[in-house]
mmCIF file of C-alpha atoms in Angstrom:
data_model
loop_
_atom_site.group_PDB
_atom_site.id
_atom_site.type_symbol
_atom_site.label_atom_id
_atom_site.label_comp_id
_atom_site.label_asym_id
_atom_site.label_seq_id
_atom_site.Cartn_x
_atom_site.Cartn_y
_atom_site.Cartn_z
ATOM 1 C CA MET A 1 113.073 92.666 100.135
ATOM 2 C CA ASN A 2 115.709 90.586 101.941
ATOM 3 C CA SER A 3 116.315 86.965 100.971
ATOM 4 C CA LYS A 4 114.818 85.562 104.181
ATOM 5 C CA ARG A 5 111.562 87.453 103.662
ATOM 6 C CA LEU A 6 111.404 86.490 99.987
ATOM 7 C CA MET A 7 111.846 82.806 100.806
ATOM 8 C CA MET A 8 109.121 83.067 103.462
ATOM 9 C CA ALA A 9 106.750 84.615 100.923
ATOM 10 C CA ILE A 10 107.446 81.940 98.333
ATOM 11 C CA CYS A 11 106.939 79.134 100.863
ATOM 12 C CA LEU A 12 103.753 80.573 102.321
ATOM 13 C CA PHE A 13 102.024 81.490 99.126
ATOM 14 C CA GLY A 14 102.887 78.296 97.314
ATOM 15 C CA LEU A 15 100.221 76.750 99.562
ATOM 16 C CA MET A 16 97.294 78.940 98.473
ATOM 17 C CA TRP A 17 93.933 77.740 97.287
ATOM 18 C CA THR A 18 91.460 78.598 94.549
ATOM 19 C CA VAL A 19 87.813 79.608 94.665
ATOM 20 C CA PRO A 20 85.387 78.126 92.071
ATOM 21 C CA VAL A 21 84.269 80.863 89.686
ATOM 22 C CA ALA A 22 82.467 80.934 86.380
ATOM 23 C CA GLY A 23 84.803 81.143 83.425
ATOM 24 C CA ALA A 24 87.972 81.107 85.539
ATOM 25 C CA GLY A 25 90.997 81.757 83.370
ATOM 26 C CA ASN A 26 89.030 81.863 80.118
ATOM 27 C CA ASP A 27 88.844 85.636 79.599
ATOM 28 C CA PRO A 28 92.121 87.250 78.504
ATOM 29 C CA ALA A 29 90.702 90.636 79.542
ATOM 30 C CA GLU A 30 90.832 89.560 83.202
ATOM 31 C CA LYS A 31 94.036 91.312 84.164
ATOM 32 C CA VAL A 32 94.550 93.520 87.203
ATOM 33 C CA LEU A 33 97.111 96.170 88.095
ATOM 34 C CA ILE A 34 98.587 96.243 91.609
ATOM 35 C CA PHE A 35 99.590 99.834 92.435
ATOM 36 C CA THR A 36 101.854 100.370 95.462
ATOM 37 C CA LYS A 37 103.205 103.918 95.153
ATOM 38 C CA THR A 38 103.884 105.573 98.517
ATOM 39 C CA LEU A 39 104.718 109.215 99.120
ATOM 40 C CA ASP A 40 103.939 109.063 102.834
ATOM 41 C CA TYR A 41 104.161 105.955 105.037
ATOM 42 C CA ARG A 42 105.340 102.741 103.382
ATOM 43 C CA HIS A 43 104.266 99.434 104.921
ATOM 44 C CA GLU A 44 106.959 96.879 105.674
ATOM 45 C CA SER A 45 104.588 94.232 104.321
ATOM 46 C CA THR A 46 104.544 95.727 100.809
ATOM 47 C CA GLU A 47 106.844 93.237 99.104
ATOM 48 C CA VAL A 48 105.258 90.216 100.789
ATOM 49 C CA SER A 49 101.772 91.494 99.971
ATOM 50 C CA ILE A 50 102.591 91.921 96.275
ATOM 51 C CA VAL A 51 103.789 88.314 96.112
ATOM 52 C CA ALA A 52 100.727 87.044 97.984
ATOM 53 C CA ILE A 53 98.099 88.869 95.962
ATOM 54 C CA SER A 54 99.833 88.143 92.670
ATOM 55 C CA LYS A 55 99.878 84.441 93.526
ATOM 56 C CA LEU A 56 96.239 84.536 94.634
ATOM 57 C CA CYS A 57 95.184 86.122 91.341
ATOM 58 C CA GLU A 58 97.279 83.810 89.202
ATOM 59 C CA GLN A 59 95.849 80.719 90.895
ATOM 60 C CA ASN A 60 92.385 81.995 90.019
ATOM 61 C CA GLY A 61 93.106 82.662 86.357
ATOM 62 C CA ILE A 62 93.679 86.416 86.697
ATOM 63 C CA LEU A 63 96.723 88.021 85.079
ATOM 64 C CA VAL A 64 98.688 90.550 87.158
ATOM 65 C CA ASP A 65 100.972 93.513 86.638
ATOM 66 C CA ALA A 66 102.451 95.510 89.530
ATOM 67 C CA THR A 67 103.876 99.024 89.503
ATOM 68 C CA GLU A 68 104.714 102.065 91.596
ATOM 69 C CA ASP A 69 104.803 104.271 88.505
ATOM 70 C CA SER A 70 101.952 106.784 88.258
ATOM 71 C CA GLU A 71 102.745 107.191 84.558
ATOM 72 C CA TRP A 72 100.877 103.929 83.998
ATOM 73 C CA PHE A 73 97.673 105.869 84.732
ATOM 74 C CA ARG A 74 96.915 106.954 81.206
ATOM 75 C CA PRO A 75 93.883 105.923 79.137
ATOM 76 C CA GLU A 76 95.581 103.526 76.719
ATOM 77 C CA LYS A 77 97.345 101.684 79.563
ATOM 78 C CA LEU A 78 94.384 101.450 81.922
ATOM 79 C CA ARG A 79 92.290 99.859 79.169
ATOM 80 C CA GLU A 80 94.387 96.704 79.670
ATOM 81 C CA TYR A 81 92.958 96.099 83.146
ATOM 82 C CA ALA A 82 89.652 94.837 84.495
ATOM 83 C CA ALA A 83 90.518 96.347 87.899
ATOM 84 C CA VAL A 84 93.196 98.352 89.674
ATOM 85 C CA ILE A 85 94.294 97.378 93.210
ATOM 86 C CA PHE A 86 95.614 100.183 95.421
ATOM 87 C CA LEU A 87 97.723 98.083 97.790
ATOM 88 C CA ASN A 88 98.809 100.229 100.756
ATOM 89 C CA SER A 89 99.371 103.260 98.565
ATOM 90 C CA SER A 90 99.829 106.609 100.323
ATOM 91 C CA GLY A 91 100.065 110.329 99.603
ATOM 92 C CA ASP A 92 99.188 112.435 96.583
ATOM 93 C CA VAL A 93 100.312 109.989 93.918
ATOM 94 C CA PHE A 94 98.717 111.552 90.803
ATOM 95 C CA ASN A 95 99.020 114.717 88.777
ATOM 96 C CA ASP A 96 95.920 116.237 87.164
ATOM 97 C CA ALA A 97 96.164 114.190 83.960
ATOM 98 C CA GLN A 98 96.561 110.955 85.911
ATOM 99 C CA GLN A 99 93.569 111.832 88.083
ATOM 100 C CA ASP A 100 91.492 112.401 84.950
ATOM 101 C CA ALA A 101 92.638 109.094 83.459
ATOM 102 C CA PHE A 102 91.752 107.130 86.589
ATOM 103 C CA ARG A 103 88.363 108.834 87.018
ATOM 104 C CA ASN A 104 87.479 108.180 83.373
ATOM 105 C CA TYR A 105 88.615 104.570 83.763
ATOM 106 C CA ILE A 106 86.128 104.092 86.601
ATOM 107 C CA ARG A 107 83.378 105.916 84.712
ATOM 108 C CA GLY A 108 84.060 103.603 81.777
ATOM 109 C CA GLY A 109 83.267 100.539 83.879
ATOM 110 C CA GLY A 110 86.618 99.812 85.538
ATOM 111 C CA GLY A 111 86.967 98.073 88.882
ATOM 112 C CA PHE A 112 88.848 99.129 92.021
ATOM 113 C CA VAL A 113 90.130 97.319 95.094
ATOM 114 C CA GLY A 114 91.493 99.437 97.939
ATOM 115 C CA ILE A 115 93.499 97.675 100.637
ATOM 116 C CA HIS A 116 94.321 99.284 104.006
ATOM 117 C CA GLY A 117 96.504 102.297 103.136
ATOM 118 C CA ALA A 118 94.412 103.118 100.065
ATOM 119 C CA SER A 119 92.417 105.424 102.370
ATOM 120 C CA THR A 120 95.636 107.403 103.066
ATOM 121 C CA THR A 121 95.879 108.308 99.384
ATOM 122 C CA GLU A 122 94.940 111.541 97.544
ATOM 123 C CA TYR A 123 93.583 113.456 100.563
ATOM 124 C CA ALA A 124 93.181 116.636 98.525
ATOM 125 C CA TRP A 125 91.156 115.024 95.720
ATOM 126 C CA ASP A 126 87.497 115.275 96.693
ATOM 127 C CA TRP A 127 86.332 112.829 94.013
ATOM 128 C CA PHE A 128 88.697 110.146 95.279
ATOM 129 C CA GLY A 129 87.476 110.599 98.848
ATOM 130 C CA ARG A 130 83.865 110.137 97.793
ATOM 131 C CA PHE A 131 84.879 107.178 95.650
ATOM 132 C CA VAL A 132 86.803 105.298 98.358
ATOM 133 C CA GLY A 133 84.318 106.316 101.048
ATOM 134 C CA ALA A 134 86.674 107.267 103.910
ATOM 135 C CA TYR A 135 89.963 108.944 104.763
ATOM 136 C CA PHE A 136 92.383 107.629 107.370
ATOM 137 C CA ALA A 137 92.855 109.607 110.615
ATOM 138 C CA GLY A 138 95.076 107.442 112.824
ATOM 139 C CA HIS A 139 95.305 104.117 114.646
ATOM 140 C CA PRO A 140 96.281 102.507 117.957
ATOM 141 C CA GLU A 141 98.983 99.856 118.206
ATOM 142 C CA PRO A 142 98.148 96.676 116.254
ATOM 143 C CA GLN A 143 96.155 94.237 118.384
ATOM 144 C CA PRO A 144 93.505 91.511 118.046
ATOM 145 C CA ALA A 145 89.830 92.475 117.821
ATOM 146 C CA THR A 146 86.540 90.961 116.686
ATOM 147 C CA LEU A 147 85.164 91.642 113.226
ATOM 148 C CA ILE A 148 81.441 91.258 112.547
ATOM 149 C CA VAL A 149 80.178 90.179 109.122
ATOM 150 C CA HIS A 150 77.152 92.238 108.040
ATOM 151 C CA ASP A 151 76.700 90.781 104.564
ATOM 152 C CA THR A 152 76.807 86.991 104.501
ATOM 153 C CA THR A 153 76.062 86.773 100.762
ATOM 154 C CA HIS A 154 78.776 88.922 99.175
ATOM 155 C CA ILE A 155 81.642 87.013 97.559
ATOM 156 C CA SER A 156 84.184 88.758 99.820
ATOM 157 C CA THR A 157 82.508 87.769 103.091
ATOM 158 C CA CYS A 158 80.356 84.691 102.459
ATOM 159 C CA LYS A 159 83.124 82.286 103.534
ATOM 160 C CA LEU A 160 84.154 84.216 106.658
ATOM 161 C CA PRO A 161 83.151 83.343 110.235
ATOM 162 C CA ARG A 162 80.232 85.554 111.298
ATOM 163 C CA LYS A 163 82.476 86.819 114.102
ATOM 164 C CA TRP A 164 86.154 86.758 113.243
ATOM 165 C CA THR A 165 89.059 87.527 115.571
ATOM 166 C CA HIS A 166 91.847 89.186 113.619
ATOM 167 C CA PHE A 167 95.143 90.894 114.498
ATOM 168 C CA GLU A 168 95.307 94.262 112.769
ATOM 169 C CA GLU A 169 96.264 97.927 112.797
ATOM 170 C CA TRP A 170 92.728 99.234 113.292
ATOM 171 C CA TYR A 171 92.179 102.405 111.288
ATOM 172 C CA ASN A 172 90.176 105.300 112.644
ATOM 173 C CA PHE A 173 88.781 107.608 109.977
ATOM 174 C CA ARG A 174 88.442 111.358 109.555
ATOM 175 C CA TRP A 175 85.023 110.678 108.123
ATOM 176 C CA VAL A 176 83.136 107.740 106.650
ATOM 177 C CA ASP A 177 80.613 108.043 103.832
ATOM 178 C CA GLN A 178 77.527 105.974 104.636
ATOM 179 C CA ASP A 179 76.576 105.680 100.965
ATOM 180 C CA PHE A 180 77.976 102.180 100.485
ATOM 181 C CA ASN A 181 77.125 98.527 101.032
ATOM 182 C CA LEU A 182 78.559 97.507 104.401
ATOM 183 C CA LEU A 183 80.518 94.248 104.637
ATOM 184 C CA LEU A 184 82.448 94.297 107.940
ATOM 185 C CA THR A 185 82.604 96.320 111.145
ATOM 186 C CA VAL A 186 84.986 95.966 114.088
ATOM 187 C CA ASP A 187 83.620 95.671 117.631
ATOM 188 C CA GLU A 188 85.413 98.437 119.531
ATOM 189 C CA SER A 189 84.617 96.793 122.867
ATOM 190 C CA THR A 190 87.141 94.061 121.927
ATOM 191 C CA TYR A 191 90.201 96.332 121.600
ATOM 192 C CA HIS A 192 91.603 99.661 122.788
ATOM 193 C CA GLY A 193 91.933 102.854 120.776
ATOM 194 C CA GLY A 194 88.859 102.977 118.547
ATOM 195 C CA HIS A 195 87.201 106.328 117.778
ATOM 196 C CA HIS A 196 83.918 105.068 116.296
ATOM 197 C CA PRO A 197 82.235 103.311 119.240
ATOM 198 C CA ASP A 198 78.715 103.098 117.826
ATOM 199 C CA HIS A 199 79.569 102.026 114.301
ATOM 200 C CA HIS A 200 83.070 101.293 112.957
ATOM 201 C CA PRO A 201 83.008 100.171 109.302
ATOM 202 C CA ILE A 202 86.028 98.213 108.101
ATOM 203 C CA SER A 203 85.028 96.990 104.637
ATOM 204 C CA TRP A 204 82.426 97.981 102.052
ATOM 205 C CA TYR A 205 81.634 98.030 98.341
ATOM 206 C CA LYS A 206 79.479 99.995 95.918
ATOM 207 C CA PRO A 207 78.833 100.725 92.271
ATOM 208 C CA PHE A 208 80.187 104.199 91.528
ATOM 209 C CA GLU A 209 79.714 106.325 88.410
ATOM 210 C CA GLY A 210 79.679 103.274 86.128
ATOM 211 C CA GLY A 211 82.445 101.298 87.850
ATOM 212 C CA ARG A 212 82.763 99.097 90.927
ATOM 213 C CA MET A 213 84.749 99.712 94.113
ATOM 214 C CA PHE A 214 85.664 97.521 97.084
ATOM 215 C CA TYR A 215 87.618 98.721 100.112
ATOM 216 C CA THR A 216 88.941 96.958 103.191
ATOM 217 C CA ALA A 217 90.885 98.608 106.010
ATOM 218 C CA LEU A 218 92.499 95.242 106.755
ATOM 219 C CA GLY A 219 95.959 94.364 105.454
ATOM 220 C CA HIS A 220 98.632 96.064 107.577
ATOM 221 C CA GLY A 221 101.073 93.325 108.561
ATOM 222 C CA GLU A 222 102.832 90.465 106.809
ATOM 223 C CA GLU A 223 100.803 87.981 108.864
ATOM 224 C CA CYS A 224 97.644 89.078 107.019
ATOM 225 C CA TYR A 225 99.020 87.803 103.727
ATOM 226 C CA ALA A 226 99.333 84.275 105.105
ATOM 227 C CA ASP A 227 95.866 84.303 106.721
ATOM 228 C CA LYS A 228 93.250 82.189 104.954
ATOM 229 C CA HIS A 229 90.274 84.335 105.951
ATOM 230 C CA PHE A 230 91.960 87.589 104.970
ATOM 231 C CA LEU A 231 92.955 86.222 101.567
ATOM 232 C CA GLU A 232 89.440 84.855 100.972
ATOM 233 C CA HIS A 233 88.170 88.359 101.744
ATOM 234 C CA ILE A 234 90.633 89.984 99.325
ATOM 235 C CA LEU A 235 89.998 87.456 96.555
ATOM 236 C CA GLY A 236 86.270 88.098 96.838
ATOM 237 C CA GLY A 237 86.853 91.837 96.547
ATOM 238 C CA ILE A 238 88.930 91.326 93.415
ATOM 239 C CA LEU A 239 86.318 89.039 91.856
ATOM 240 C CA TYR A 240 83.637 91.653 92.576
ATOM 241 C CA ALA A 241 85.783 94.412 91.063
ATOM 242 C CA ILE A 242 86.398 92.481 87.838
ATOM 243 C CA ASN A 243 82.724 91.507 87.738
ATOM 244 C CA ARG A 244 83.331 87.762 87.796
ATOM 245 C CA THR A 245 80.444 85.604 89.033
ATOM 246 C CA PRO A 246 81.146 82.778 91.531
ATOM 247 C CA THR A 247 79.714 79.318 91.001
ATOM 248 C CA GLY A 248 78.073 77.118 93.613
#
């Protein structure tokens, strides 16, 4: 990360806000792991996004570690975390033992947040595909489009405009599992290059085999990580994943 970009990140994210939540900062078990390993495409926004999400968590009483090391995915290490955030990860990042450790972590009640490139991860692992709920297929050039909020009560979407114009790299998917709770879709009539004209999910959540998962296809560019609505969306997903209840 060059010095200009680092200074921009520090300046931008020093201005973040907090969301009222029950017991904020009182539970030492509320620690999350940001995982950014990439074996395929690596987003230029990775360093800025780590700073932004770390700051967002810290300002809401959540401890943070960040790594690109798959060796952290072992049972005794994962027990430290209330949730794991796959932040623009890509490729087959785990060996068999690490897959088993992560699956057992979820089955033991762990939380998961997948951001954007998380759906480009572990294509050959059927369990992970069913868990995340979609696999990436491709995208047009980044452009603005209109998002539609389908769940106005969930903590990740309740503060968003019901129709939200956002600049993004709009993912098309190889397939999308409909067995989830839908949060956001994108209106394909408002941009060019979509492959799901009748129904294009962008964000969803679900309980899964004892744990909790939240995924959003948003989060490509650096501009996302200075966008109030996007960060409200991400914070809500994290709070869901760690099972923290909002107040008010």
